Short mmCIF file of C-alpha atoms in Angstrom, two decimals:
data_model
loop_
_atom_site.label_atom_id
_atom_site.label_comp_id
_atom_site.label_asym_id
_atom_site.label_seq_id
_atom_site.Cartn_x
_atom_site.Cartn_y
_atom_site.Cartn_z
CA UNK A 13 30.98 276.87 -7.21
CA UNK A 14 33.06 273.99 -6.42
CA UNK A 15 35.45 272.04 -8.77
CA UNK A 16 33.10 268.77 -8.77
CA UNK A 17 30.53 271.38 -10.14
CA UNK A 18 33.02 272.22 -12.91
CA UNK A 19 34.28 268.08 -13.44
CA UNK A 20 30.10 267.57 -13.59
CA UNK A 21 28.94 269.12 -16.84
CA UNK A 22 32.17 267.38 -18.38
CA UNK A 23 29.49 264.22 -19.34
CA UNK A 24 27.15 266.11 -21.06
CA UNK A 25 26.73 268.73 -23.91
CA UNK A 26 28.79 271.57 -21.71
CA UNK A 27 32.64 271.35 -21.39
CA UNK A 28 33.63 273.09 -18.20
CA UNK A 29 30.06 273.45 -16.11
CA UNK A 30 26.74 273.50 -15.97
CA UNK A 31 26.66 277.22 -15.23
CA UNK A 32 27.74 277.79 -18.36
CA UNK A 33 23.95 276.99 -19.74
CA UNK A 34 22.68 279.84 -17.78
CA UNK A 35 25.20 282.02 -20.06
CA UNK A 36 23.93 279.83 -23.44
CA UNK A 37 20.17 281.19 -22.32
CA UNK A 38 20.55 284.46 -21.58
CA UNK A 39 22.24 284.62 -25.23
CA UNK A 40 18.79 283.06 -26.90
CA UNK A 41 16.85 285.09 -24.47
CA UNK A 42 18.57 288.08 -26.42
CA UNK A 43 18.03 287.36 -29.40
CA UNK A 44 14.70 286.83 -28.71
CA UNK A 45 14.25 290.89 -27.19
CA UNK A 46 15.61 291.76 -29.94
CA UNK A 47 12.94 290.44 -32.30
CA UNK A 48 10.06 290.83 -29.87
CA UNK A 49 11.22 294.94 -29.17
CA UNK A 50 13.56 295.72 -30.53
CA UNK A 51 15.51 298.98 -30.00
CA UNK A 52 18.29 301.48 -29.59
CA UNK A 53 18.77 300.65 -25.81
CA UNK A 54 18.33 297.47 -26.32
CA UNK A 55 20.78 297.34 -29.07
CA UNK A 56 23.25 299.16 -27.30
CA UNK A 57 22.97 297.68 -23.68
CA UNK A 58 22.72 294.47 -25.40
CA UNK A 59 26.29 294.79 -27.39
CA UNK A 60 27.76 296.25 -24.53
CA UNK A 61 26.62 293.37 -21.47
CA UNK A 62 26.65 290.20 -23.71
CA UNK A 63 30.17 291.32 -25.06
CA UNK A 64 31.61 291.24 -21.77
CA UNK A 65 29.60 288.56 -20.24
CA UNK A 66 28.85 285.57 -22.55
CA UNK A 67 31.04 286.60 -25.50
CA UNK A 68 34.34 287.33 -23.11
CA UNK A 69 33.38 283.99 -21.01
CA UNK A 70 33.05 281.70 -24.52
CA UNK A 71 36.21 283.23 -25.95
CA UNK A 72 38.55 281.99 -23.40
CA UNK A 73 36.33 279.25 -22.27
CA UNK A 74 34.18 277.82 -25.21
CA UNK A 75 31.37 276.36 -23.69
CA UNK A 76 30.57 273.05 -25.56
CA UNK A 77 32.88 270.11 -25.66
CA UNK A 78 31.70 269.65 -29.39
CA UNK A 79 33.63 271.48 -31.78
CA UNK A 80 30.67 272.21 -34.10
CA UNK A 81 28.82 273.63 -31.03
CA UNK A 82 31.18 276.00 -30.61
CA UNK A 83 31.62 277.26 -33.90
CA UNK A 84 27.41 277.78 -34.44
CA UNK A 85 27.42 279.71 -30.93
CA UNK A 86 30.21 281.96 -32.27
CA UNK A 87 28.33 282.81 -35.21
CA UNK A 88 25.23 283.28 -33.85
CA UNK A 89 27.13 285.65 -30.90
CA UNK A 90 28.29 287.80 -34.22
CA UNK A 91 24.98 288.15 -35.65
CA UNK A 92 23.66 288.84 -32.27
CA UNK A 93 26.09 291.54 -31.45
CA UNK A 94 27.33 292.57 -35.17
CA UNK A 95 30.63 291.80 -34.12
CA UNK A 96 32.45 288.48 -35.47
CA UNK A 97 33.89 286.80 -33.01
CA UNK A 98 37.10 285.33 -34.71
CA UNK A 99 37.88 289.39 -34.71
CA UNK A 100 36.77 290.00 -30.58
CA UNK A 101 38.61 286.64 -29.72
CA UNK A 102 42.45 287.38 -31.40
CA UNK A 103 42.27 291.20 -30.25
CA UNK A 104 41.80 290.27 -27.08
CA UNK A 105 43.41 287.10 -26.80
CA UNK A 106 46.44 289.82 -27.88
CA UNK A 107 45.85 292.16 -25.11
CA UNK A 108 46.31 289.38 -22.78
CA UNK A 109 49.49 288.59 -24.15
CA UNK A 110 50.83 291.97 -24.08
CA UNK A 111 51.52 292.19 -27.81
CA UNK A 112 50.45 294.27 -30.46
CA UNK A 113 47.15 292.99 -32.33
CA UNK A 114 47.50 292.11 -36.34
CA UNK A 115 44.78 291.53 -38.18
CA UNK A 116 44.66 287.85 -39.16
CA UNK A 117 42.11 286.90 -42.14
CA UNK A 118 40.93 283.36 -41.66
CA UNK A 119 38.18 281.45 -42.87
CA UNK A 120 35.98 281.44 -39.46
CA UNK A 121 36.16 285.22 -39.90
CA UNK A 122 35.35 285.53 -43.25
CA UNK A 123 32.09 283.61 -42.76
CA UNK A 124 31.71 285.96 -40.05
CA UNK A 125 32.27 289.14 -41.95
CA UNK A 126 30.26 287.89 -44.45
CA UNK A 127 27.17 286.96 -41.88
CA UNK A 128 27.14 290.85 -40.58
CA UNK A 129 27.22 292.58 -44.02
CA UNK A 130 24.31 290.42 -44.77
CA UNK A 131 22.11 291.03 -41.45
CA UNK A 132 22.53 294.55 -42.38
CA UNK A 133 21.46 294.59 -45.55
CA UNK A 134 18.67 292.86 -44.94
CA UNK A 135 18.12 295.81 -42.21
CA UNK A 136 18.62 298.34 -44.26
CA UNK A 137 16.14 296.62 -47.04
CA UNK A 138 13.82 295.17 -45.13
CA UNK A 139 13.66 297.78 -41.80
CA UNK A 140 15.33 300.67 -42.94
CA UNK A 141 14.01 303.36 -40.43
CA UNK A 142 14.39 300.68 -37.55
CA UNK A 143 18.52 300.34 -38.83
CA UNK A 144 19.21 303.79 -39.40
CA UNK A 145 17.26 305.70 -36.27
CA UNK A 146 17.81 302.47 -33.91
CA UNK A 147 19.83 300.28 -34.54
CA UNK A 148 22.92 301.60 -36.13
CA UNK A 149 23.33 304.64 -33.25
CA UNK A 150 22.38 301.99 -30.49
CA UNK A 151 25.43 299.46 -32.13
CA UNK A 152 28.06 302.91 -31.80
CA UNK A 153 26.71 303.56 -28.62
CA UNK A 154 27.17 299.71 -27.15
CA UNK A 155 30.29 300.00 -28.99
CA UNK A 156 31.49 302.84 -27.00
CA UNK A 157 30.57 301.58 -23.68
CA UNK A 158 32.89 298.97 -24.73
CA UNK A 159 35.40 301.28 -25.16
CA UNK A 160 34.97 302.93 -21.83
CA UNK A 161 34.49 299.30 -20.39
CA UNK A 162 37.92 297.91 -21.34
CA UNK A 163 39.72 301.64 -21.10
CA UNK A 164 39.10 301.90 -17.02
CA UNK A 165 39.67 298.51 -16.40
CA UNK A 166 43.19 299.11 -16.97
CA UNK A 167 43.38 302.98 -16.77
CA UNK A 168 45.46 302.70 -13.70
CA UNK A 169 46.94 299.26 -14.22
CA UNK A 170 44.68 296.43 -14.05
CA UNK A 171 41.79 297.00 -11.85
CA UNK A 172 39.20 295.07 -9.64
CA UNK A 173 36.09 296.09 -8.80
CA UNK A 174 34.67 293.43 -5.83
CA UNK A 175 31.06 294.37 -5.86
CA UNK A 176 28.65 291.64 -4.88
CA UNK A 177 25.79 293.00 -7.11
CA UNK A 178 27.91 293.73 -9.95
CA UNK A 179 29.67 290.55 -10.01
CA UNK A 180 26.45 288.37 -9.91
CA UNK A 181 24.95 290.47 -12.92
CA UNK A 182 28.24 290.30 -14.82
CA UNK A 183 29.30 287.19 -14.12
CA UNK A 184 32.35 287.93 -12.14
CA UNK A 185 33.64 290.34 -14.62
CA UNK A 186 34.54 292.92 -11.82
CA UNK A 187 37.44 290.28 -11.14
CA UNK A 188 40.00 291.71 -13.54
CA UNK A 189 43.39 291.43 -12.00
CA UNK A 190 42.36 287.44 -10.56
CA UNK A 191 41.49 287.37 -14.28
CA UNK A 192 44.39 288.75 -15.63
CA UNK A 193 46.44 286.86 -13.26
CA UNK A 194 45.03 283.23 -14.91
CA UNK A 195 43.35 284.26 -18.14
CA UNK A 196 42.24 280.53 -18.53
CA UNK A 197 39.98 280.12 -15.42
CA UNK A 198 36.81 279.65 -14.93
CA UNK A 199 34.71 282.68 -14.17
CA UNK A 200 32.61 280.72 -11.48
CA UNK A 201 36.15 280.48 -9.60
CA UNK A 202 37.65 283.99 -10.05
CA UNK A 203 36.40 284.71 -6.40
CA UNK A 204 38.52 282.09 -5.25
CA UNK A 205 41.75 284.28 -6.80
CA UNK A 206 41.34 287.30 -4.92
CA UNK A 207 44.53 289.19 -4.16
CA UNK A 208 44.70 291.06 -0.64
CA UNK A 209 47.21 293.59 -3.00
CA UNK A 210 45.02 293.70 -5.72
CA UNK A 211 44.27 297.42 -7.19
CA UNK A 212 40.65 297.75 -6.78
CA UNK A 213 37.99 300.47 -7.05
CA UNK A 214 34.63 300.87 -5.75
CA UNK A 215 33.00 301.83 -9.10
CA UNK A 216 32.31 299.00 -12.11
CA UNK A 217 34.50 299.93 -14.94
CA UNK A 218 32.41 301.20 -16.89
CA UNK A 219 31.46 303.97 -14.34
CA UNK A 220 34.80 304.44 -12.70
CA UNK A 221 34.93 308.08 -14.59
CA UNK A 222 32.97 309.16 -12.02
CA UNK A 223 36.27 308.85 -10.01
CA UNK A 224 37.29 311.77 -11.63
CA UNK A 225 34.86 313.91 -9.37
CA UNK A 226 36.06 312.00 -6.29
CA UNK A 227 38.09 313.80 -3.76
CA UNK A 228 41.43 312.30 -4.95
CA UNK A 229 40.26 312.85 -8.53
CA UNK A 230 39.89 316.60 -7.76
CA UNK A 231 43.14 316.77 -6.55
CA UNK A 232 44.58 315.10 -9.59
CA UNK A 233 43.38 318.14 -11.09
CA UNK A 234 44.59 320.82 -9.20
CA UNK A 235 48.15 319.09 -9.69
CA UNK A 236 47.52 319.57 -13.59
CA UNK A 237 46.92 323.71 -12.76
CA UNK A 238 49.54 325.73 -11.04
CA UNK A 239 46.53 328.58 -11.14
CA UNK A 240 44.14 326.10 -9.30
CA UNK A 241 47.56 325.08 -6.85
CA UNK A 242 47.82 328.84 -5.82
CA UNK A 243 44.21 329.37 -5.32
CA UNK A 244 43.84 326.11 -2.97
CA UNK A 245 47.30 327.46 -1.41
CA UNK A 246 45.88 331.16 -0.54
CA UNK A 247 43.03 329.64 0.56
CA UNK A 248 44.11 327.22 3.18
CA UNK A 249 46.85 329.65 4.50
CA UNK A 250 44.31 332.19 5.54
CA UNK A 251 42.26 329.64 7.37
CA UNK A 252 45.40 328.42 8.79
CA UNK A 253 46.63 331.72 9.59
CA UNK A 254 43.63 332.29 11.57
CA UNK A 255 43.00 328.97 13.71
CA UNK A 256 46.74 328.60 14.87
CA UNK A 257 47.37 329.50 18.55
CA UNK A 258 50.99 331.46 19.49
CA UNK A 259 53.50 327.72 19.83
CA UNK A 260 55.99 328.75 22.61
CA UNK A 261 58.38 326.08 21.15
CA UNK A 262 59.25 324.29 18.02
CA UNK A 263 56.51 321.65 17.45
CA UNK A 264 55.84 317.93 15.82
CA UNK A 265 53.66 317.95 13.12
CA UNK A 266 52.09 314.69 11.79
CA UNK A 267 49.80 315.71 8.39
CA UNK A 268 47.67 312.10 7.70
CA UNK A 269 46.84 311.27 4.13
CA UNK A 270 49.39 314.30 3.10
CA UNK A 271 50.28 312.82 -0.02
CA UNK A 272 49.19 314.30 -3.80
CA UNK A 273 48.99 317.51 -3.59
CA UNK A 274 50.27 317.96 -0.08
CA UNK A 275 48.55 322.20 0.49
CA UNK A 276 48.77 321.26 4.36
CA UNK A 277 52.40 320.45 4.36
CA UNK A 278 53.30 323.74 1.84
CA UNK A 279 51.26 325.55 3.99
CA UNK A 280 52.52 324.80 7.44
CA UNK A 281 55.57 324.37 6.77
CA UNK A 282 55.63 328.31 5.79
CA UNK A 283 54.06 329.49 8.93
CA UNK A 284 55.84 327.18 11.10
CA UNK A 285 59.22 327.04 9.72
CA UNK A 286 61.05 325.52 13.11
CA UNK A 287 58.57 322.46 13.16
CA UNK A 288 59.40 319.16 11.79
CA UNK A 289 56.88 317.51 10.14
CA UNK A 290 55.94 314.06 8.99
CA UNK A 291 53.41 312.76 6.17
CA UNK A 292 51.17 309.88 7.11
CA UNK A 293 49.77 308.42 4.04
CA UNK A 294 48.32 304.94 2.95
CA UNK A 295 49.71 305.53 -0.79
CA UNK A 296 52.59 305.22 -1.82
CA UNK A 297 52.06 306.60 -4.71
CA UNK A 298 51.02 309.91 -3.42
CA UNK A 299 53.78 309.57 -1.11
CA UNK A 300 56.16 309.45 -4.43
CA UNK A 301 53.97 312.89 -5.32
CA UNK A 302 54.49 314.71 -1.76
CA UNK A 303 57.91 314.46 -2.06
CA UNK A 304 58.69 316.04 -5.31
CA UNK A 305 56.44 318.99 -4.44
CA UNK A 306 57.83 319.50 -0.81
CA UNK A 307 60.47 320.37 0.48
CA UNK A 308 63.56 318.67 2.18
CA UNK A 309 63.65 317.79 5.57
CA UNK A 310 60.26 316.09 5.68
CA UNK A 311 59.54 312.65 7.54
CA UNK A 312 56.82 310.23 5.33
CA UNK A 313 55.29 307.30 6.66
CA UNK A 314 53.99 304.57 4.16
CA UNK A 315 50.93 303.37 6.33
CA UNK A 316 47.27 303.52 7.44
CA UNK A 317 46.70 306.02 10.26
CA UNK A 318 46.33 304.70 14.02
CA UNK A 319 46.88 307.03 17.24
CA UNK A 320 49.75 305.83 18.12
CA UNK A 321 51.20 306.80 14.62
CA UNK A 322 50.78 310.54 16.23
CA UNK A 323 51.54 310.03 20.15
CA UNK A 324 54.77 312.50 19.96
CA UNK A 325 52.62 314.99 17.76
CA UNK A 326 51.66 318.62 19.44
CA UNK A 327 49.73 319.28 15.90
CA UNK A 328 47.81 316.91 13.58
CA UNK A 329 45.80 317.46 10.95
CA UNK A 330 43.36 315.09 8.83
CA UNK A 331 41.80 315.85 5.49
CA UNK A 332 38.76 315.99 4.12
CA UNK A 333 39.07 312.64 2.25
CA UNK A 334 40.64 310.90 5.66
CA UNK A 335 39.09 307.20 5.45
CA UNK A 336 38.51 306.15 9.08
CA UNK A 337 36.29 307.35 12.22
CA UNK A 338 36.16 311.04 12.08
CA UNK A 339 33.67 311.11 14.62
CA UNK A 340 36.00 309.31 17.41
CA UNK A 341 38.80 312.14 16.02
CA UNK A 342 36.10 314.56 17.30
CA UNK A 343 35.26 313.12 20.27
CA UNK A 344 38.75 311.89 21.35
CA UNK A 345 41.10 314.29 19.70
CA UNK A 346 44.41 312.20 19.52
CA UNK A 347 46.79 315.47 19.98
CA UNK A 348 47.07 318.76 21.76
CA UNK A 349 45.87 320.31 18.96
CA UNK A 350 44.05 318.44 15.80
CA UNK A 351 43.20 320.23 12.59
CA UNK A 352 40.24 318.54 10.88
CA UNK A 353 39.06 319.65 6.54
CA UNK A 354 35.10 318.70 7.27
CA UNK A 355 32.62 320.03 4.81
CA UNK A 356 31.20 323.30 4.75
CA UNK A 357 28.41 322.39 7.08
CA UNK A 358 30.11 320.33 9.57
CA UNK A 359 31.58 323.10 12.36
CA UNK A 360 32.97 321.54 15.19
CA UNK A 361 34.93 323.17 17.31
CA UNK A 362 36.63 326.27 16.10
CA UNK A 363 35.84 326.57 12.62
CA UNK A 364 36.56 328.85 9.69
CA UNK A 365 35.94 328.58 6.18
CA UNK A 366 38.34 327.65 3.81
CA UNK A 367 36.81 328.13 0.67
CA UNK A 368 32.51 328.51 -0.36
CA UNK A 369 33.81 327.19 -3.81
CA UNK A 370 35.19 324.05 -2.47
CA UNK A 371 32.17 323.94 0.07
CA UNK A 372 35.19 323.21 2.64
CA UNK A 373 35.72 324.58 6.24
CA UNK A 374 38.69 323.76 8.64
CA UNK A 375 38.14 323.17 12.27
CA UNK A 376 40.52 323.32 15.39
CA UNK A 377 39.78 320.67 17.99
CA UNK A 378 42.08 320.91 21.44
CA UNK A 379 42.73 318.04 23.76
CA UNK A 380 41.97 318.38 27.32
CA UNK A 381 45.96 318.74 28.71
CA UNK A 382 48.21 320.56 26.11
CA UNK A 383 51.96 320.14 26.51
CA UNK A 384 53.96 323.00 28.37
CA UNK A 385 55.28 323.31 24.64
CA UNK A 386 51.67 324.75 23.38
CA UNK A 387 50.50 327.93 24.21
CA UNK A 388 46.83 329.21 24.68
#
C-alpha cells in the first residue's frame, strides 16, 4: 500500500487509511458470530485473532480521526473481547517502552471495567449454561493463546515470522522486529521495514513451540542432559569407529554446522587426535556454544557453507540438519572423504546406523582421487 493510500482516507471518517475499514468490519462481523453462534471456539479464536489484529492495530493507530469514534470502538472492542482496552493499550504500550507496567485507574477504564462485569452478569443471568460451559473456558483459552502469542514472539529476542499467508490473515502481525523497530507505523507498511538481519522463524508465534521438536530444538535438549550428551556421544563414536578408513598422515577436518552441541567435533577429535579441525557454522551463537564444550586448538568459521570453505579438507562431515543441497554433496562429494548424518532410511554410500532411537544413520561418501595423505 502506498503512502497516497495512507494521505487518502485522511478526508474522510478514517485517520490513517482506508484499509483500516476492512479492520472496523471484520470487528462488527464478530460481533455478529457471536450472536448468530455463538461458542467456545468462537469465543476463544475470537479473543485471541481480534486481540492481535484489530485491537493491537487501533491501540497504536486509532482508526478514526474523531475522538468520539475512537473512544465507542474501544468500548465496543472490550465488550467484544471482555478485555478493556484502556488496560490492553498501557500494558502494552509499556512493553514497548521497556518499562515495568503499573496499573493506572482512569476514567476510560473504569467505564470499561464496569461494561465487562455487566456483559457477564447478564451472561450468567440471562445464558448461564452458554457462560459457564462456553464462554468462560473459551475466554481462558483465547486468553492463553495470547499468552503463548506474545511469549514466542520475543522468546529469543524479538522475532519475525515473514509468511505470506500468515501476514495477509493477520494483518502483518508476523512483522515483529520492523514493528518493534517503529512501534508507530502503519501495519499496511511494515513490509516495507524488513531487516536483511532480522531474527526470524518459519513458524507464526503462536506455533513456534513446535520448534522445540525441530532438529536444533532437540539438540537444545540434549545440552540440558549430560545422560542424553553421553548416549548421543557413544552412539556416534561407534558409527564413527566403524566408517573411518586407516589415515596414513595427520588430516584437515572441516565439521559444517558444528556448533551447539558439537558430538562430531568431541568425537573426532578423540579418534583422530593429530588432526586439526575447523567448525563451519552459520550461527554464531552456536559457535559461542562449540567453543565452551570443545576443546582448545580448534579453528571456527562464522559463515554459510560453500566448497571452497573445505578445498584443503581430507575429511568433512555435514549434519543431519545441514541447510543446503545434500543431493549435489552426494553426487559431487566436495572432499576425499565426506561424512554425511541422513535419516535412517536414506543409505548412500557406506552406511551404518547411528542410533534406531534417533532414526539416524551416518554414511561415508569417497571422492574419485584421494590425496597420497588418505589411505584405502
Amino acid at each position: 500500500m502506498s503512502t497516497a493510500s495512507l494521505q487518502a482516507a485522511r478526508g474522510g471518517v478514517l485517520r490513517y487509511s482506508s484499509w483500516d475499514a476492512l479492520l472496523v468490519t471484520l470487528a462488527v462481523v464478530h460481533g455478529g458470530l457471536l450472536l448468530a453462534a455463538p461458542s467456545l471456539a468462537l469465543v476463544a479464536v475470537g479473543l485471541w485473532w481480534s486481540s492481535n489484529t484489530i485491537a493491537h492495530n487501533f491501540l497504536h493507530r486509532p482508526f478514526f480521526r474523531a475522538r468520539g469514534l475512537n473512544l465507542l470502538f474501544a468500548l465496543y472492542l472490550t465488550v467484544l473481547l471482555g478485555v478493556p482496552q484502556a488496560l490492553w493499550r498501557d500494558r502494552h504500550l509499556a512493553h514497548h517502552a521497556g518499562v515495568r507496567w503499573r496499573l493506572k485507574l482512569s476514567g476510560p477504564l473504569a467505564l470499561e471495567v464496569l461494561l465487562v462485569l455487566l456483559l457477564w452478569g447478564v451472561l450468567a443471568v440471562s445464558w448461564r449454561r452458554f457462560f459457564l460451559a462456553a464462554y468462560l473456558p473459551g475466554y481462558g483459552l483465547g486468553l492463553g493463546l495470547c499468552w503463548l502469542h506474545g511469549y514466542y514472539e520475543h522468546a529469543r529476542g524479538t522475532v519475525s515470522h515473514h509468511g505470506r499467508l500468515y501476514n495477509l490473515l493477520f494483518f502483518n502481525d508476523g512483522y515483529h522486529v520492523e514493528h518493534h523497530a517503529r512501534p508507530g507505523t502503519h501495519w499496511t507498511q511494515l513490509p516495507r521495514l524488513v531487516q536483511p538481519d532480522a531474527v526470524t522463524s518459519p513458524w507464526p508465534a503462536v506455533l513456534r513451540w513446535l520448534e522445540a521438536f525441530s532438529l536444533e530444538g532437540l539438540e537444545r535438549l540434549v545440552l540440558r542432559s549430560p545422560r542424553l550428551q553421553r548416549f548421543v556421544l557413544e552412539r556416534h563414536e561407534q558409527a564413527f569407529r566403524r566408517l573411518l578408513p586407516p589415515l596414513q598422515a595427520p588430516v584437515r577436518v572441516a565439521i559444517v554446522g558444528g556448533g551447539l552441541f558439537p558430538r562430531t567435533l568431541l568425537v573426532l577429535r578423540r579418534l583422530l587426535p593429530e588432526a586439526s579441525f575447523v567448525v563451519i557454522d552459520r550461527s554464531e551463537e552456536n559457535l559461542a556454544t562449540a567453543r565452551a564444550l570443545a576443546p582448545a586448538g580448534i579453528s571456527y568459521e562464522h559463515a554459510c557453507y560453500e566448497p571452497s570453505l573445505v578445498a584443503r579438507c581430507e575429511v568433512v562431515v555435514f549434519p543431519l540438519a545441514f541447510v543446503g543441497d545434500r543431493d549435489t554433496i552426494y553426487r559431487q562429494p566436495p572432499a576425499p572423504i565426506v561424512f554425511a548424518h541422513d535419516w535412517l532410511w536414506r543409505c548412500r554410500g557406506t552406511g551404518v546406523i547411528v542410533s534406531w532411537l534417533l532414526l539416524k544413520r551416518l554414511n561415508r561418501l569417497r571422492s574419485v582421487s584421494p590425496p597420497a595423505s588418505v589411505g584405502a
